[in-house]
Coordinates of C-alpha atoms in Angstrom, one line a residue:
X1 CA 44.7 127.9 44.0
X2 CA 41.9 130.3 45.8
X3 CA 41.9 131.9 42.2
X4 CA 41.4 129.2 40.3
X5 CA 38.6 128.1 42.1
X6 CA 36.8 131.4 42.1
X7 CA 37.3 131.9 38.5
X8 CA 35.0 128.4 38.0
X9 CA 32.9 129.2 39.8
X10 CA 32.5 132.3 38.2
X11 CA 32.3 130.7 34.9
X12 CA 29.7 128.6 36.3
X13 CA 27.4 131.3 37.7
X14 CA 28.0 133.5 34.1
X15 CA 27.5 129.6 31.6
X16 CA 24.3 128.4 33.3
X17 CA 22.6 131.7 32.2
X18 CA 23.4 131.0 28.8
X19 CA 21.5 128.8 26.3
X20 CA 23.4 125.6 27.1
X21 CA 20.7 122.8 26.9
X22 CA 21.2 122.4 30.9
X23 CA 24.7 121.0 30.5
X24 CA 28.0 123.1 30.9
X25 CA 31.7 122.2 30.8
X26 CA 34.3 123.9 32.5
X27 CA 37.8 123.7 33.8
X28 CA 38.3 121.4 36.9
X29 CA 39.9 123.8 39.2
X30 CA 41.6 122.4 42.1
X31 CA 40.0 119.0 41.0
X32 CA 42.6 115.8 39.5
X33 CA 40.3 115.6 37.0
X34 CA 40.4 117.7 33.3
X35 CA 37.3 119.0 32.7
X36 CA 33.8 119.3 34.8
X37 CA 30.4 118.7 33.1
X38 CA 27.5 120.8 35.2
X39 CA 24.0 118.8 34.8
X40 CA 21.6 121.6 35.6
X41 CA 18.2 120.8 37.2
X42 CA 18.4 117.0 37.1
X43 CA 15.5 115.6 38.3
X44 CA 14.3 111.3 38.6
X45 CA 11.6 112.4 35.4
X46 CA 15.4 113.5 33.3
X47 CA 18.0 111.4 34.2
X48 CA 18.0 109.5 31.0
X49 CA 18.6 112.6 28.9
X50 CA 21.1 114.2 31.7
X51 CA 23.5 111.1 31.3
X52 CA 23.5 111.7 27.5
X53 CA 23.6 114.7 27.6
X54 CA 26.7 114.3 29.7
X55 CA 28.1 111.8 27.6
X56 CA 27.7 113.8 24.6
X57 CA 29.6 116.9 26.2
X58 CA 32.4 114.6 26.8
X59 CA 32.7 113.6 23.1
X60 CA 32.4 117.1 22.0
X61 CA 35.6 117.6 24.3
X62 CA 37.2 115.1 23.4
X63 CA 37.2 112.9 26.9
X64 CA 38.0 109.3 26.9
X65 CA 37.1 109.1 30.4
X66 CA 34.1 110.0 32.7
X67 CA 32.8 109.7 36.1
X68 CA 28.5 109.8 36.9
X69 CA 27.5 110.1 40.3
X70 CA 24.6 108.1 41.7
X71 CA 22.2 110.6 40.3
X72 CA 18.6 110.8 42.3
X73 CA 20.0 108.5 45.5
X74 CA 20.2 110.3 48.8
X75 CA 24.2 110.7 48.1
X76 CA 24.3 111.8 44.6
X77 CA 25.8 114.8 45.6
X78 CA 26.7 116.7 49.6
X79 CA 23.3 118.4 50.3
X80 CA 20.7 117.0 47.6
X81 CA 17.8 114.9 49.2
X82 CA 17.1 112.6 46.1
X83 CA 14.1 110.4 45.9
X84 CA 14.9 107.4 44.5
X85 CA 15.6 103.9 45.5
X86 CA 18.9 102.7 44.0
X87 CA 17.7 100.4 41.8
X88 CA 15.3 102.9 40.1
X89 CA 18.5 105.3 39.9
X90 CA 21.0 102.6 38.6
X91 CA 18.7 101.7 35.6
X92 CA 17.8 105.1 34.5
X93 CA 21.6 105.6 34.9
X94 CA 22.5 102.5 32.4
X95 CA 19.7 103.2 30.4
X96 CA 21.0 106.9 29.2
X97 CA 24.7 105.5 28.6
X98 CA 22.6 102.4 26.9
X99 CA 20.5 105.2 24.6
X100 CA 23.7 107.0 23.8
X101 CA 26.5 104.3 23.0
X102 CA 24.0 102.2 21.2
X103 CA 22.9 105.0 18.7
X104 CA 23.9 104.1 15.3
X105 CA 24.2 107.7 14.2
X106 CA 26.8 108.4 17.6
X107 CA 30.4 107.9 16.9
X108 CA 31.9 107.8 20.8
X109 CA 35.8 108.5 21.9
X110 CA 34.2 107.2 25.5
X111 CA 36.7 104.5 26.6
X112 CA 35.9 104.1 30.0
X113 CA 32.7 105.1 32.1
X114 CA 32.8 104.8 36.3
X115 CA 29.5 105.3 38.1
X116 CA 30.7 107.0 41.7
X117 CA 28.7 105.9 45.0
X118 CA 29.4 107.3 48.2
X119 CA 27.3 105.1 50.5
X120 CA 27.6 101.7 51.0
X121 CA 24.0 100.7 51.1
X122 CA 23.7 102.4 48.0
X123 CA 26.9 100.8 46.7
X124 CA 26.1 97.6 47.1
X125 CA 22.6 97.8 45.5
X126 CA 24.4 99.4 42.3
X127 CA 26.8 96.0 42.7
X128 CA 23.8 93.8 42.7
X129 CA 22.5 95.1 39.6
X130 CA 25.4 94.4 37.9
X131 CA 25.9 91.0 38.5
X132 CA 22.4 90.8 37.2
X133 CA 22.9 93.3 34.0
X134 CA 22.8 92.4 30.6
X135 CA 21.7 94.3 28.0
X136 CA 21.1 91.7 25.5
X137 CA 17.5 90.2 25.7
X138 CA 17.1 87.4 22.9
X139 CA 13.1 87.4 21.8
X140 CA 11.1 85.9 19.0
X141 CA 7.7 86.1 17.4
X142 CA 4.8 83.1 17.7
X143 CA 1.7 83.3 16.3
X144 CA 1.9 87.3 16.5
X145 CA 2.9 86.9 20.2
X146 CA 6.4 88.2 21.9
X147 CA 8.2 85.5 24.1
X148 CA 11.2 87.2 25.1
X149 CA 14.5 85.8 27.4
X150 CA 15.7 88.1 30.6
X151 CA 18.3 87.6 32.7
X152 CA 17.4 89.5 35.8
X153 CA 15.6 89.7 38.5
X154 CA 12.0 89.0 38.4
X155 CA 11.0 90.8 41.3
X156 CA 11.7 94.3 39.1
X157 CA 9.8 93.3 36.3
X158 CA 6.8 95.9 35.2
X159 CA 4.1 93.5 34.0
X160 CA 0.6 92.7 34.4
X161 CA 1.7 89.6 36.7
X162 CA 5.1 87.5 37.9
X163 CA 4.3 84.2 38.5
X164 CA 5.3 83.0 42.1
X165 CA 5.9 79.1 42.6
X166 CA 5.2 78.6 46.6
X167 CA 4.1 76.3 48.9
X168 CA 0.5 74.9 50.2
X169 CA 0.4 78.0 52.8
X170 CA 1.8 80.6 50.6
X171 CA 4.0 81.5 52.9
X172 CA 7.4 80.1 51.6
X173 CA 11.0 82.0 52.7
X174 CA 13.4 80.6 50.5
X175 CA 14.7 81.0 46.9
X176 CA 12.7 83.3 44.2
X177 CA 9.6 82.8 46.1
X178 CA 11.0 84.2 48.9
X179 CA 12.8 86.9 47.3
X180 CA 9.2 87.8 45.6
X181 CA 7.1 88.1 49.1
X182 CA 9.9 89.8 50.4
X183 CA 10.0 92.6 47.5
X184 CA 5.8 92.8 47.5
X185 CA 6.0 94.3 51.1
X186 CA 3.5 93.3 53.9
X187 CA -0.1 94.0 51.5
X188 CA 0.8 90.6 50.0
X189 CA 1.4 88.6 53.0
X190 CA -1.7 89.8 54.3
X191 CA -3.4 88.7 51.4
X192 CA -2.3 85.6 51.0
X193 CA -3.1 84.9 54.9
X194 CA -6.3 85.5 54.0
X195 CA -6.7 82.9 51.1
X196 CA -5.2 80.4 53.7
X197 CA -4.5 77.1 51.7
X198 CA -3.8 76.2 48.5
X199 CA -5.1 72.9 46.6
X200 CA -2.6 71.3 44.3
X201 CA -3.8 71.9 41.4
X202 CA -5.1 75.7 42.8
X203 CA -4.1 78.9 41.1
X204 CA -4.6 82.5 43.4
X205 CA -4.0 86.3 41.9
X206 CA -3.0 88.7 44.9
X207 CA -2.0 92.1 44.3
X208 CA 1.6 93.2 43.4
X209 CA 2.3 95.1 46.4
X210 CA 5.4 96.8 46.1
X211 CA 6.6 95.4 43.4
X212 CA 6.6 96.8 39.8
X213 CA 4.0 94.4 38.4
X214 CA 0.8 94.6 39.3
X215 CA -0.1 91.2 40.2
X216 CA 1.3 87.8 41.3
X217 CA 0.0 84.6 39.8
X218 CA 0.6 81.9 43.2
X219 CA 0.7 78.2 42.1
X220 CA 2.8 75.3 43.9
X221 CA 5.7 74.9 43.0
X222 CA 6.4 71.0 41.0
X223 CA 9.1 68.8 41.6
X224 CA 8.1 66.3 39.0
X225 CA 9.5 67.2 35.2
X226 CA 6.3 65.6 34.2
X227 CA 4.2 68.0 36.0
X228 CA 5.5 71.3 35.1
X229 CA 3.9 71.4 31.8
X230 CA 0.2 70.9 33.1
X231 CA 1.4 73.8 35.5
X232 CA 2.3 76.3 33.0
X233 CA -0.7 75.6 31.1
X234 CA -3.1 76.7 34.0
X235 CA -0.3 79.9 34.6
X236 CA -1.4 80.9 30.6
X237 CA -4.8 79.9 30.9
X238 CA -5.3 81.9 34.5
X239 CA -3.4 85.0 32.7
X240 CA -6.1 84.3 29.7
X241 CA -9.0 84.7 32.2
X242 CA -7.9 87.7 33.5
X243 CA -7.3 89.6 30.2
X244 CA -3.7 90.2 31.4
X245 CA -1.6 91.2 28.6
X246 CA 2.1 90.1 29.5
X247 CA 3.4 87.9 32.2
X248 CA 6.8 87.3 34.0
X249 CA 7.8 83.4 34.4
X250 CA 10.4 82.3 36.7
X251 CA 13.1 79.1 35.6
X252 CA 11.0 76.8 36.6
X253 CA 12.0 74.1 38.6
X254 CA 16.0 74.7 38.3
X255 CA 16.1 76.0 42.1
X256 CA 14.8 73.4 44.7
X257 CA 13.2 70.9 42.7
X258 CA 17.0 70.5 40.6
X259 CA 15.3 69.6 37.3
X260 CA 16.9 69.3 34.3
X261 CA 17.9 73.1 33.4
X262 CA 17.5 71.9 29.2
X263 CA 14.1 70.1 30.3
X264 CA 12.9 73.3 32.1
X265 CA 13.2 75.7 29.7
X266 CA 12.3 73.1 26.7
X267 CA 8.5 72.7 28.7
X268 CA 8.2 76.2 29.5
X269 CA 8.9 76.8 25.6
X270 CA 6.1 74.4 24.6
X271 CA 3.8 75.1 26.9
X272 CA 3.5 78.6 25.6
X273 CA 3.6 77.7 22.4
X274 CA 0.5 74.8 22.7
X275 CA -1.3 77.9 24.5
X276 CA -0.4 80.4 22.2
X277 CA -1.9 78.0 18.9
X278 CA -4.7 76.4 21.6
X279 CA -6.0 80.1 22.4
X280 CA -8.3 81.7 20.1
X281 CA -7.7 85.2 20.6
X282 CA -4.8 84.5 23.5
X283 CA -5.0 88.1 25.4
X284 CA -1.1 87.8 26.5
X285 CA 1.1 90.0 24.2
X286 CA 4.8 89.7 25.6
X287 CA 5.5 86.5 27.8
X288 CA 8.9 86.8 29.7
X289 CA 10.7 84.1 30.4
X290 CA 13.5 85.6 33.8
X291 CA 16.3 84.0 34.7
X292 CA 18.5 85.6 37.3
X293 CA 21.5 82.5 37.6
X294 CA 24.2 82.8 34.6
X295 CA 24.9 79.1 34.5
X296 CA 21.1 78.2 34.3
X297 CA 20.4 81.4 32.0
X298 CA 23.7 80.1 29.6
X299 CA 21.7 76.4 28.9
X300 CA 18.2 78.7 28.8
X301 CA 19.6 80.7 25.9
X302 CA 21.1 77.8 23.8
X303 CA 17.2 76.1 23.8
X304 CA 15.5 79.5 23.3
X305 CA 17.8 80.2 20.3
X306 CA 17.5 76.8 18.9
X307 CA 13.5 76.8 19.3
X308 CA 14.1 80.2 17.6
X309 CA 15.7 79.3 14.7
X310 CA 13.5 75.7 14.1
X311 CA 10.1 77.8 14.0
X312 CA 12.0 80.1 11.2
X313 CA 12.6 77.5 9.2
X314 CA 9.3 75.8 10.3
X315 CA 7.0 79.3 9.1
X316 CA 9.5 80.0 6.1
X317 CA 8.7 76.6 4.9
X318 CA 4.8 76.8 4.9
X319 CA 5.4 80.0 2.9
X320 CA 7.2 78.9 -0.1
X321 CA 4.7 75.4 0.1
X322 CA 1.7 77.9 0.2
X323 CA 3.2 80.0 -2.7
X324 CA 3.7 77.0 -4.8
X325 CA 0.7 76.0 -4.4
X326 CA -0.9 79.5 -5.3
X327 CA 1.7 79.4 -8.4
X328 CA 3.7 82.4 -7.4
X329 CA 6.4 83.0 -9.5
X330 CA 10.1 82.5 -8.5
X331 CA 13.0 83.9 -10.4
X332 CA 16.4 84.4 -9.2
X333 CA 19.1 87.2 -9.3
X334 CA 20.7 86.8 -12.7
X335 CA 24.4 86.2 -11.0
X336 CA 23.4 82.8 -9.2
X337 CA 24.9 79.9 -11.0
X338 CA 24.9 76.0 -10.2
X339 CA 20.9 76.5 -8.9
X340 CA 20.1 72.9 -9.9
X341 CA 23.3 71.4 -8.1
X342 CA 22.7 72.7 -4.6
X343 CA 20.2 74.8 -2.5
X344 CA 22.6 76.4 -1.0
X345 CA 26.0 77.8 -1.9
X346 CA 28.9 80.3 -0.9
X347 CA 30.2 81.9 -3.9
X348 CA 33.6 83.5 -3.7
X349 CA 34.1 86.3 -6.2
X350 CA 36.8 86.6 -8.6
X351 CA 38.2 89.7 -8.0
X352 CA 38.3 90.4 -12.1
X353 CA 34.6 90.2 -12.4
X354 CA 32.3 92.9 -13.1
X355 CA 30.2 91.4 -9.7
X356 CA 33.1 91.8 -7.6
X357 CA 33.9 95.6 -8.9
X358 CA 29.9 96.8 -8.5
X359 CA 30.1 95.5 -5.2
X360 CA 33.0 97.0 -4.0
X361 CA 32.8 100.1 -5.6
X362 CA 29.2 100.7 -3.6
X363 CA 30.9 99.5 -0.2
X364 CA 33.9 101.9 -0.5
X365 CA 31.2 105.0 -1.6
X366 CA 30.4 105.4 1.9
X367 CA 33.5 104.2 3.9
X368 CA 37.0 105.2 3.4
X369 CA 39.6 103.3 0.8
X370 CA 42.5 104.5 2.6
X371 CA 41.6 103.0 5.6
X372 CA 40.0 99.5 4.5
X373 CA 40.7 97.2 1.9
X374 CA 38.5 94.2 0.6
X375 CA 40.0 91.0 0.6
X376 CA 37.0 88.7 -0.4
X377 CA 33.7 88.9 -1.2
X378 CA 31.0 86.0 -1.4
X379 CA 28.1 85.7 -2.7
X380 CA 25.4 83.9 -0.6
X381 CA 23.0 81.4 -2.4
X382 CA 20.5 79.9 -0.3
X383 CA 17.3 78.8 -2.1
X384 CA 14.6 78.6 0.6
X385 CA 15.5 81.9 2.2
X386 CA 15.9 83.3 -0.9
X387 CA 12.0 81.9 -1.8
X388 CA 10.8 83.2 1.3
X389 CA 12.3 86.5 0.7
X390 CA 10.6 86.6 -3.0
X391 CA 7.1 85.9 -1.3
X392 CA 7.4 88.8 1.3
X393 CA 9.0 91.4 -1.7
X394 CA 5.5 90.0 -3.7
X395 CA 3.5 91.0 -0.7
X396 CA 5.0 94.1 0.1
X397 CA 5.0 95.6 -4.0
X398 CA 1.1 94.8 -3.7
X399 CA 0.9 96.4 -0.7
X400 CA 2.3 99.3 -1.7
X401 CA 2.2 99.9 -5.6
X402 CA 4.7 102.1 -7.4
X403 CA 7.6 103.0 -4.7
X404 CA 10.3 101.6 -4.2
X405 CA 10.4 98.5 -1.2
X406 CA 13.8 97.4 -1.8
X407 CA 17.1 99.0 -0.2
X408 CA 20.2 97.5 -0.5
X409 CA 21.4 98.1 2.8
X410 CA 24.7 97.3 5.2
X411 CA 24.6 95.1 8.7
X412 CA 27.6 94.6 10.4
X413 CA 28.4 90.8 12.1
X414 CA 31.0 89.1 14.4
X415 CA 32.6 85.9 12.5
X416 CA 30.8 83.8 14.9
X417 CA 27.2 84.6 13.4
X418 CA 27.7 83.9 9.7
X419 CA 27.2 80.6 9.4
X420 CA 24.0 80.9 10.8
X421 CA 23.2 84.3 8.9
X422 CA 24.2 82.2 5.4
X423 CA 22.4 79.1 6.8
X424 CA 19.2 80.8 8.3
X425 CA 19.3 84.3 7.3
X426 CA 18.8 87.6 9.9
X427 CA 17.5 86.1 13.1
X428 CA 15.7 88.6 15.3
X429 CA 16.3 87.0 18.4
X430 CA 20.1 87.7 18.8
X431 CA 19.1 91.5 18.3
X432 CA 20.3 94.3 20.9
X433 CA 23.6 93.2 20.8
X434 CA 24.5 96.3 19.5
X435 CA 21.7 98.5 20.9
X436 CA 17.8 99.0 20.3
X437 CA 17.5 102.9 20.4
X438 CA 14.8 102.9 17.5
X439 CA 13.0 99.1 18.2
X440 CA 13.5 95.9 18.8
X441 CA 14.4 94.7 15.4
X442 CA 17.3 93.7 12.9
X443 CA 19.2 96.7 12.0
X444 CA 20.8 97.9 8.8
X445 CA 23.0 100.9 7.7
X446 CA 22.4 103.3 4.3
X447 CA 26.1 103.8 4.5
X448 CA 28.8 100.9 5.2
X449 CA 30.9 103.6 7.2
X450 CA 28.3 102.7 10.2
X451 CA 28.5 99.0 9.6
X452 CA 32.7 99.3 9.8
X453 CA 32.7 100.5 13.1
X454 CA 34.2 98.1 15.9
X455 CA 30.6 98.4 17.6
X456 CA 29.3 96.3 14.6
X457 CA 32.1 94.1 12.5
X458 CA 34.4 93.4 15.0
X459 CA 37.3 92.0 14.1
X460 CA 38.5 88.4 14.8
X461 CA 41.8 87.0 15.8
X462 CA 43.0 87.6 12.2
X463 CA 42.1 91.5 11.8
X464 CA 39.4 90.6 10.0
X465 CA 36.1 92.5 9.6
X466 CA 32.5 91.2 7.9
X467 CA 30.0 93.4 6.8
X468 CA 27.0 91.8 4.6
X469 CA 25.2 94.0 1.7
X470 CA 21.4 93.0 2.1
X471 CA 18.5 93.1 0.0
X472 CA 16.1 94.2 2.9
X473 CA 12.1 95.6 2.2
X474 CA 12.4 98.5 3.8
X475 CA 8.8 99.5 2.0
X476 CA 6.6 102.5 3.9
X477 CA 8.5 102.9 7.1
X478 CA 8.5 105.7 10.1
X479 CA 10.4 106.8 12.9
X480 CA 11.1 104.3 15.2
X481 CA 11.9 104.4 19.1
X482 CA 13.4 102.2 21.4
X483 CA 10.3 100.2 22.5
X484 CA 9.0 99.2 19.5
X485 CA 8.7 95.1 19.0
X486 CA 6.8 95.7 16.1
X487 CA 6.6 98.2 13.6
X488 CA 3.5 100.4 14.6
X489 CA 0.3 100.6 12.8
X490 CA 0.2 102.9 9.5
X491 CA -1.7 106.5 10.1
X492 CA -2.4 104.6 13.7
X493 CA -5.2 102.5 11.7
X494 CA -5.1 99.1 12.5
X495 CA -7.0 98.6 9.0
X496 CA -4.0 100.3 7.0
X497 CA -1.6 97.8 8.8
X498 CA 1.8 98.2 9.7
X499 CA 4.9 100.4 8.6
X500 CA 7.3 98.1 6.6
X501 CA 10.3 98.9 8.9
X502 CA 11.6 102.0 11.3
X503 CA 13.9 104.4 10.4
X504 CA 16.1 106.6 13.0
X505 CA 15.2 110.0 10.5
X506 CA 12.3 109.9 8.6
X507 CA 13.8 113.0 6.4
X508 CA 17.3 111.3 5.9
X509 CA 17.3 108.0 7.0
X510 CA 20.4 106.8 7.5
X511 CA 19.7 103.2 9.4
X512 CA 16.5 100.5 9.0
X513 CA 15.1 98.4 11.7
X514 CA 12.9 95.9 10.1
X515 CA 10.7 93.5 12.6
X516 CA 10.6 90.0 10.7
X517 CA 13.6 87.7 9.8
X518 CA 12.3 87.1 6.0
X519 CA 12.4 90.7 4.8
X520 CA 16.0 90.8 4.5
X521 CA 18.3 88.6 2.3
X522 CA 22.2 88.5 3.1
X523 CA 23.3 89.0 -0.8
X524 CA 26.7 88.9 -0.5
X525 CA 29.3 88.6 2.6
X526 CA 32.3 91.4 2.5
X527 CA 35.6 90.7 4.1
X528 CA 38.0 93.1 5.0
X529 CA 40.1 94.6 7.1
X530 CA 42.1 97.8 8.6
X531 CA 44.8 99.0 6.4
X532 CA 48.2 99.5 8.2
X533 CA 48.7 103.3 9.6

């Protein structure tokens, strides 16, 4: 046993002077475990890359199974002095597995990842941010604007300001408002001893303390449905003033005052959106909507998605109505039949046709036959979206004459989604489901072999797997990176305007991220399924 120890060790000493990228594997020794992956100078600046590059070791070996320490805490491992709080550590340490599972260009053997804390302090921070974790963050687009749906915690968000509902003497203990002058440290109560007492209709800025933003909007908080409106309006309007760029809201009114959760969210919603169109040049950017209880965030989601979806259709009808009015032309694809009959249809194949064939035969040129077999293919119809579609094409071949805009690309999808795919086309606000590592944006595949993945088309309770081929402008596009909301600006001139879409190799691109629902059509939807071993 002494040898076997010695003899990794001495591996260890003889590896790490090797060019290894800072991340070795060898034997376990007289560990349970199979293998060891050595992180070599971690620091708080590199955990990110240190968990993927950890992760990647293990797929390169073959592991199904992994365990991370509580890399940069105090107990990460027996004589390291880390220097960061837990909650700093635990999202660095979610955000590398995050970067890494959610690549589209990864293909992962990782079955099972266990984050190890020795301390219980420590522990039970890590357990908090759990129960708070989710890595899906619905968003949409208004008048240029980002309103964007977190379930979390709003005392960790990094903003220009959170917006605390308190009391007349600023001074309340309980629920977020509480949990917010708690977090911003003793700087804050100070301050907002010294403003004393607030009017009802009042609005104060103090400092962020210790918190991540860098300001706190204090307003009292409403127990009248009628009179949270008026209050969100002076929130946007004091935020306006100030020339702050993105702001944090709480659920208003679901804690103490027990309003209506639907009612909360559907005035918070419209109050941004009367500000947002009120504004002239509105100087907030990204407005975040946190919401840190699942059964209120649950109701929160269902209204954000639906508001979502209505000012698609809303925007994709003033399109077509200006476009007709401008006499654009509108042809369709030379397959559609029955276009006088119905605005919207799901065409099912027949497997004879030359249709069916072209389609297949380009879906099985980048994935495997002898492991999937089509068993239907439709053909989606849907007038409006198809209109819409046609107007942004127009706009994108005068913007960039002589190259190809058009890729007919791959996208993955759960059964639960197509109806409202087929109904309402590729709706940016249920992105990150399956990862953001190049923007916050719809994503699409070059080859289908990405889109057949589990991660993507996973298969209902019949075995079976959907995977739509798209018509998607893909246009001028660059590489993208995980906090892009937009696609960035072309040559960095905000005169040249913006890439068409984000690409994860500019060289090779193998997947597309494009940043508006209306520059992708779903052209036809491919069933199939696993082939029996």
């Amino acid at each position: 046993m002494y040898w076997t120890g010695l003899v990794n060790r001495l591996c260890c000493i003889f590896l790490a002077k090797l060019p290894n990228d800072d991340c070795v594997v060898t034997s376990a020794g007289n560990l349970k475990c199979s293998k060891i992956i050595h992180l070599i100078g971690v620091r708080s600046d590199n955990i990110v890359t240190s968990v993927m590059k950890a992760l990647k070791a293990c797929d390169e070996a073959n592991m199904a199974t992994v365990s991370l320490p509580a890399m940069g805490t105090d107990c990460w491992y027996p004589g390291k002095q880390g220097n960061l709080k837990a909650e700093r550590s635990i999202r660095l340490i979610m955000k590398g597995i995050e970067d890494y599972l959610s690549d589209p260009s990864v293909i992962t053997g990782i079955s099972e990842i266990v984050i190890v804390v020795f301390e219980q302090e420590i522990y039970e921070k890590y357990q908090r941010f759990f129960q708070n974790y989710k890595k899906n963050y619905p968003h949409f687009s208004a008048f240029g604007k980002m309103i964007e749906l977190i379930k979390g915690d709003i005392t960790h968000q990094a903003v220009d300001c959170i917006v605390n509902l308190t009391n007349r003497t600023l001074n309340r203990s309980r629920g977020v408002s509480g949990a917010i002058l708690s977090a911003a440290g003793d700087t804050v109560r100070e301050e907002c001893k010294k403003i004393g007492v607030l009017r009802g209709d009042e609005v104060v800025i103090t400092s962020g303390g210790e918190l991540e933003s860098k300001h706190i909007i204090h307003i009292i908080g409403q127990i009248s449905m009628s009179a949270y409106e008026p209050s969100i309006d002076r929130i946007l309007h004091e935020c306006h003033k100030n020339g702050f760029t993105s702001v944090a809201l709480p659920a208003l009114g679901t804690g103490m005052a027990r309003v209506d959760v639907a009612e909360s969210i559907k005035a918070i919603l419209n109050s941004i959106l009367n500000y947002l169109s009120d504004t002239l040049i509105p100087s907030l950017d990204t407005i975040f909507i946190i919401v840190i209880q699942e059964s209120v965030y649950k109701t929160y989601l269902e209204v954000f998605q639906a508001k979502s979806t209505e000012l698609q259709a809303i925007q994709r009808e003033e399109r077509i109505v200006e476009a007709t009015l401008h006499r654009e032309p509108f042809s369709y694809p030379m397959t559609w039949t029955d276009i006088a009959i119905s605005e919207f249809l799901e065409v099912i194949l027949d497997e004879k046709s030359q249709e069916y064939k072209n389609v297949k035969d380009k879906f099985f040129k980048t994935t495997s036959a002898s492991k999937y077999e089509v068993t239907e293919i439709k053909r989606i119809q849907n007038i409006k979206l198809w209109k819409s579609f046609t107007i942004n094409k127009q706009a994108a071949n005068r913007k960039n004459p002589g190259q190809k805009n058009i890729s007919h690309l791959y996208h993955g999808t759960r059964s639960d989604a197509i109806s409202n795919i087929n109904r309402d086309g590729f709706n940016r606000v249920y992105c990150g489901v399956n990862g953001t590592s190049y923007g916050n944006g719809t994503y699409f595949a070059a080859d289908s072999k990405y889109s057949c993945s589990d991660r993507y088309s996973l298969s209902d309770a019949n075995g079976n797997k959907y995977i739509y081929q798209a018509a998607v402008i893909t246009g001028r596009y660059c590489a993208g990176t995980r906090s892009y909301k937009e696609a960035p600006h072309i040559d960095g001139d905000v005169n040249k305007g913006r890439y068409d879409s984000v690409v994860n190799n500019v060289e090779n691109p193998k997947v597309f991220v494009v940043f508006h629902d209306d520059v992708a059509y779903p052209e036809y939807l491919i069933t199939f399924r696993k082939r029996a071993s």
